[in-house]
Coordinates of C-alpha atoms in Angstrom, one line a residue:
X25 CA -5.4 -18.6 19.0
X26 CA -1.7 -18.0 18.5
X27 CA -0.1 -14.4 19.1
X28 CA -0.1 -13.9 15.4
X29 CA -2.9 -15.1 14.4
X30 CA -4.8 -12.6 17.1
X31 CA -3.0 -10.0 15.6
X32 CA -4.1 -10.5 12.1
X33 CA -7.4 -11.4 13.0
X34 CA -7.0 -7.9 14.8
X35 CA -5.7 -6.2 11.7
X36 CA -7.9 -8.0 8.9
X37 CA -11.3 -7.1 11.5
X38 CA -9.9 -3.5 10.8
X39 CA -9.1 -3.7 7.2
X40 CA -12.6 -4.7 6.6
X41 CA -13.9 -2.0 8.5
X42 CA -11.9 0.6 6.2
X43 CA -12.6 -1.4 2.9
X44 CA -16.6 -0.3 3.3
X45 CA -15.5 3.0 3.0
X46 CA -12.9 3.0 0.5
X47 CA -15.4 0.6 -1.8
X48 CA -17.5 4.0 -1.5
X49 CA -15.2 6.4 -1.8
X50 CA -15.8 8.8 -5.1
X51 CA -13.1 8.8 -7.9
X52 CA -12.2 12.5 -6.5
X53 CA -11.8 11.6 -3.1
X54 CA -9.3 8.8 -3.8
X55 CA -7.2 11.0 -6.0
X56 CA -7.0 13.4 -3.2
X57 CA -6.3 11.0 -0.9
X58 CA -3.3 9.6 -3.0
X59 CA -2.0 13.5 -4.1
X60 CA -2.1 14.2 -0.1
X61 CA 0.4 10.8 0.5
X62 CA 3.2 11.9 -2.2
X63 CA 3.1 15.3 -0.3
X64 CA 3.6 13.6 2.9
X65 CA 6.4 11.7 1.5
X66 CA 7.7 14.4 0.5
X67 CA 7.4 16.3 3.5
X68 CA 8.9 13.7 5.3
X69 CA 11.8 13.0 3.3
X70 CA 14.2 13.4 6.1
X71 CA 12.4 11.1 8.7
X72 CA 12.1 8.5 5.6
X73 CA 15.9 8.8 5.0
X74 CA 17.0 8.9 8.2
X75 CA 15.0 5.2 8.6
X76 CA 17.2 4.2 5.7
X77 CA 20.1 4.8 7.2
X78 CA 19.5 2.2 10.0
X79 CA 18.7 -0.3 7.2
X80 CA 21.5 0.1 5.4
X81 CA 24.0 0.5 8.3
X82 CA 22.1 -2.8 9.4
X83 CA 22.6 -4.4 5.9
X84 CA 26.0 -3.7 5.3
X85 CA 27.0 -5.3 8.8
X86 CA 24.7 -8.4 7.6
X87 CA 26.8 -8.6 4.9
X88 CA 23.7 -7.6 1.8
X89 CA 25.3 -7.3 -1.6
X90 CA 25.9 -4.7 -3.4
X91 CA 23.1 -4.9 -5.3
X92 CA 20.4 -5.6 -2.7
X93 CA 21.6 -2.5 -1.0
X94 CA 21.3 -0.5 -3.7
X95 CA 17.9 -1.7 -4.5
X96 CA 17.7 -1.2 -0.4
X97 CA 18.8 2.5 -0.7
X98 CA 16.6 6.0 -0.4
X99 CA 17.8 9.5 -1.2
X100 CA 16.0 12.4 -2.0
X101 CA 15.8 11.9 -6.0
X102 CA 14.3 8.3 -4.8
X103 CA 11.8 9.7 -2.9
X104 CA 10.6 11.9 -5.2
X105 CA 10.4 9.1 -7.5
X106 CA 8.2 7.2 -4.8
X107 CA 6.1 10.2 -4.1
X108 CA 5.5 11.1 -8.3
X109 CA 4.9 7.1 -8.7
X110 CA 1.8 8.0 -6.1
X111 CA 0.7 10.6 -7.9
X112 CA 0.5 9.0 -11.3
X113 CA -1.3 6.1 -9.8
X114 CA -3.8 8.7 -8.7
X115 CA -4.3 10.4 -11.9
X116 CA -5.3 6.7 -13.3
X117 CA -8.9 6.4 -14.7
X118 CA -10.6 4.9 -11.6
X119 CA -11.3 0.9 -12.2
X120 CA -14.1 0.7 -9.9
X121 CA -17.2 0.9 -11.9
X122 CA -15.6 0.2 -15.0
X123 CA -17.9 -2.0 -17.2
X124 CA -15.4 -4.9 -18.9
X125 CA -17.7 -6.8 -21.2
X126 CA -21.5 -6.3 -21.7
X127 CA -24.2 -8.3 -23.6
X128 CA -28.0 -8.8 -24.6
X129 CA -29.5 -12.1 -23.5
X130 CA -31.9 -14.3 -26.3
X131 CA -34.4 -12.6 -24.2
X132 CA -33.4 -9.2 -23.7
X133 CA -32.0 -9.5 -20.2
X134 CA -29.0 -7.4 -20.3
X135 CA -25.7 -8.8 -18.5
X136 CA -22.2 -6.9 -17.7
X137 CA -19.5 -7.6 -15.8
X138 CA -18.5 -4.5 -13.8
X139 CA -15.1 -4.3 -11.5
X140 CA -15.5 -3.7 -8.0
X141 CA -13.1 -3.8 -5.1
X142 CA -12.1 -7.1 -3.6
X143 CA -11.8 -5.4 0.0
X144 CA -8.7 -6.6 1.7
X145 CA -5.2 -7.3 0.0
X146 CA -2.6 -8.8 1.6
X147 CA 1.2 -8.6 -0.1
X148 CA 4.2 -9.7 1.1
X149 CA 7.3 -8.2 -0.4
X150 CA 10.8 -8.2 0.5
X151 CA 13.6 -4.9 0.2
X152 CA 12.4 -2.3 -1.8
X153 CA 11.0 -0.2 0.6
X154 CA 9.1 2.2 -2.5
X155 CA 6.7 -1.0 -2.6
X156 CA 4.6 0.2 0.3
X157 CA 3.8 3.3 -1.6
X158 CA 3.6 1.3 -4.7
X159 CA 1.2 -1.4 -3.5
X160 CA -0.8 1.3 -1.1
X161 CA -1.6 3.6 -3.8
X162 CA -2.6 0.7 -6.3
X163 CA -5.1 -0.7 -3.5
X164 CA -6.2 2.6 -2.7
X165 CA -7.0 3.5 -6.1
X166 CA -9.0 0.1 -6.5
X167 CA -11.0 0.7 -3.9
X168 CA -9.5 -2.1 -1.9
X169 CA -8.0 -2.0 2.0
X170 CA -4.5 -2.9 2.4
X171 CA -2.1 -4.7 4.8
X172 CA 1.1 -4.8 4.2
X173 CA 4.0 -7.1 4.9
X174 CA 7.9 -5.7 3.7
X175 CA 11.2 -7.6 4.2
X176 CA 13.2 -7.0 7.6
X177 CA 16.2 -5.7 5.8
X178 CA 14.1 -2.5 4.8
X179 CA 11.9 -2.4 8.1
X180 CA 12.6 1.1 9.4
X181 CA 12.0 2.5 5.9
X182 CA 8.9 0.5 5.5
X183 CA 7.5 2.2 8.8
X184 CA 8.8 5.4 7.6
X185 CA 7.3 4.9 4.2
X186 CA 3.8 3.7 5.9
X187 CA 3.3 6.5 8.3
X188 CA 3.9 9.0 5.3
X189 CA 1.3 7.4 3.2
X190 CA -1.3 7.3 6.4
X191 CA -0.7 10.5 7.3
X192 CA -1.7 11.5 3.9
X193 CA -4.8 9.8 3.2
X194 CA -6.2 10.4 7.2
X195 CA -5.9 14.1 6.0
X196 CA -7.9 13.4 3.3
X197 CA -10.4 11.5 5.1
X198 CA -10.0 8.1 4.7
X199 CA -9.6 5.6 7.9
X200 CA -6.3 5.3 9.0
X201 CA -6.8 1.5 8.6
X202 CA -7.5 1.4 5.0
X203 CA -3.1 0.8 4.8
X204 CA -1.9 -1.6 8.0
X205 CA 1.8 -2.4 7.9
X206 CA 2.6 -6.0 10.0
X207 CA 4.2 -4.3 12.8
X208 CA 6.4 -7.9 13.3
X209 CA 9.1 -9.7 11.5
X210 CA 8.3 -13.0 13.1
X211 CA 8.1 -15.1 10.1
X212 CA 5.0 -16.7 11.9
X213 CA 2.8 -14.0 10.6
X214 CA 3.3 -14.7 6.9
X215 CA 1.7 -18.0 7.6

């Protein structure tokens, strides 16, 4: 086994783990967990701008457009944004559970299909580092595990972002593993 594939064997094996426990997680609990992330992006505002800063200072040298920097770019107004995004994914009516079509059989056996977590969910995304809160809080509301993979131009604000969102959702309870971030850029990973 390669390097990378050991280390997302390592971080799947770990996802799963977490995924149990999210799957089981009440509609309450998730909310909380999800309300107690936007605070901790909040909180940490300065630590997640301050990771900017070394992304865009490393963008600009790499000579990113105008336009991918600004889609690159966190202030404080952003980050509220990122934080409130959270927070309205947490006030969602929880899917888990949810009954999507129902029916009587000829001979009364009744059928339903019901939506239930997948468990793991991988996504690969490039510079806009509000995506790992985005895609965190969606899986998290789902019920689902999740292991993210951003672009390298927004790397330090991905961490930043990730370690907000973790912080959050270990204070609510939930396994610190239920939202991995690759810790690599090595392209090999992706595979």
């Amino acid at each position: 086994m390669t390097e990378a594939e050991t280390l997302i064997a390592d971080m799947t094996g770990r996802a799963r783990v977490a995924s149990r426990a999210l799957a089981l997680a009440s509609d309450a609990f998730k909310k909380d967990a999800l309300m107690r992330a936007a605070a901790a992006l909040r909180e940490r505002s300065s630590a997640i701008i301050a990771a900017n800063a070394t992304d865009m200072e490393a963008g600009e040298k790499a000579g990113l457009s105008g336009a991918m920097l600004d889609r690159l770019k966190l202030d404080e107004a952003r980050i509220a944004g990122i934080a409130a995004a959270v927070e309205h994914v947490a006030i969602l009516a929880d899917p888990v559970g949810a009954i999507i079509d129902s029916h009587i059989q000829p001979n009364g056996l009744k059928m339903q299909r019901v939506r239930v977590p997948i468990g793991v969910l991988g996504i690969i995304y490039e510079s806009r580092p509000n995506v790992t809160a985005d895609a965190a809080a969606l899986g998290l509301r789902s019920g689902n595990a999740i292991i993210l993979r951003g672009g390298s131009e927004a790397v330090n604000s991905n961490r930043a972002i990730h370690a907000a969102v973790v912080e959050g959702i270990t204070a609510a309870g939930l396994p610190a593993d239920a939202v991995q971030l690759v810790p690599t850029q090595d392209r090999v990973v992706v595979g």
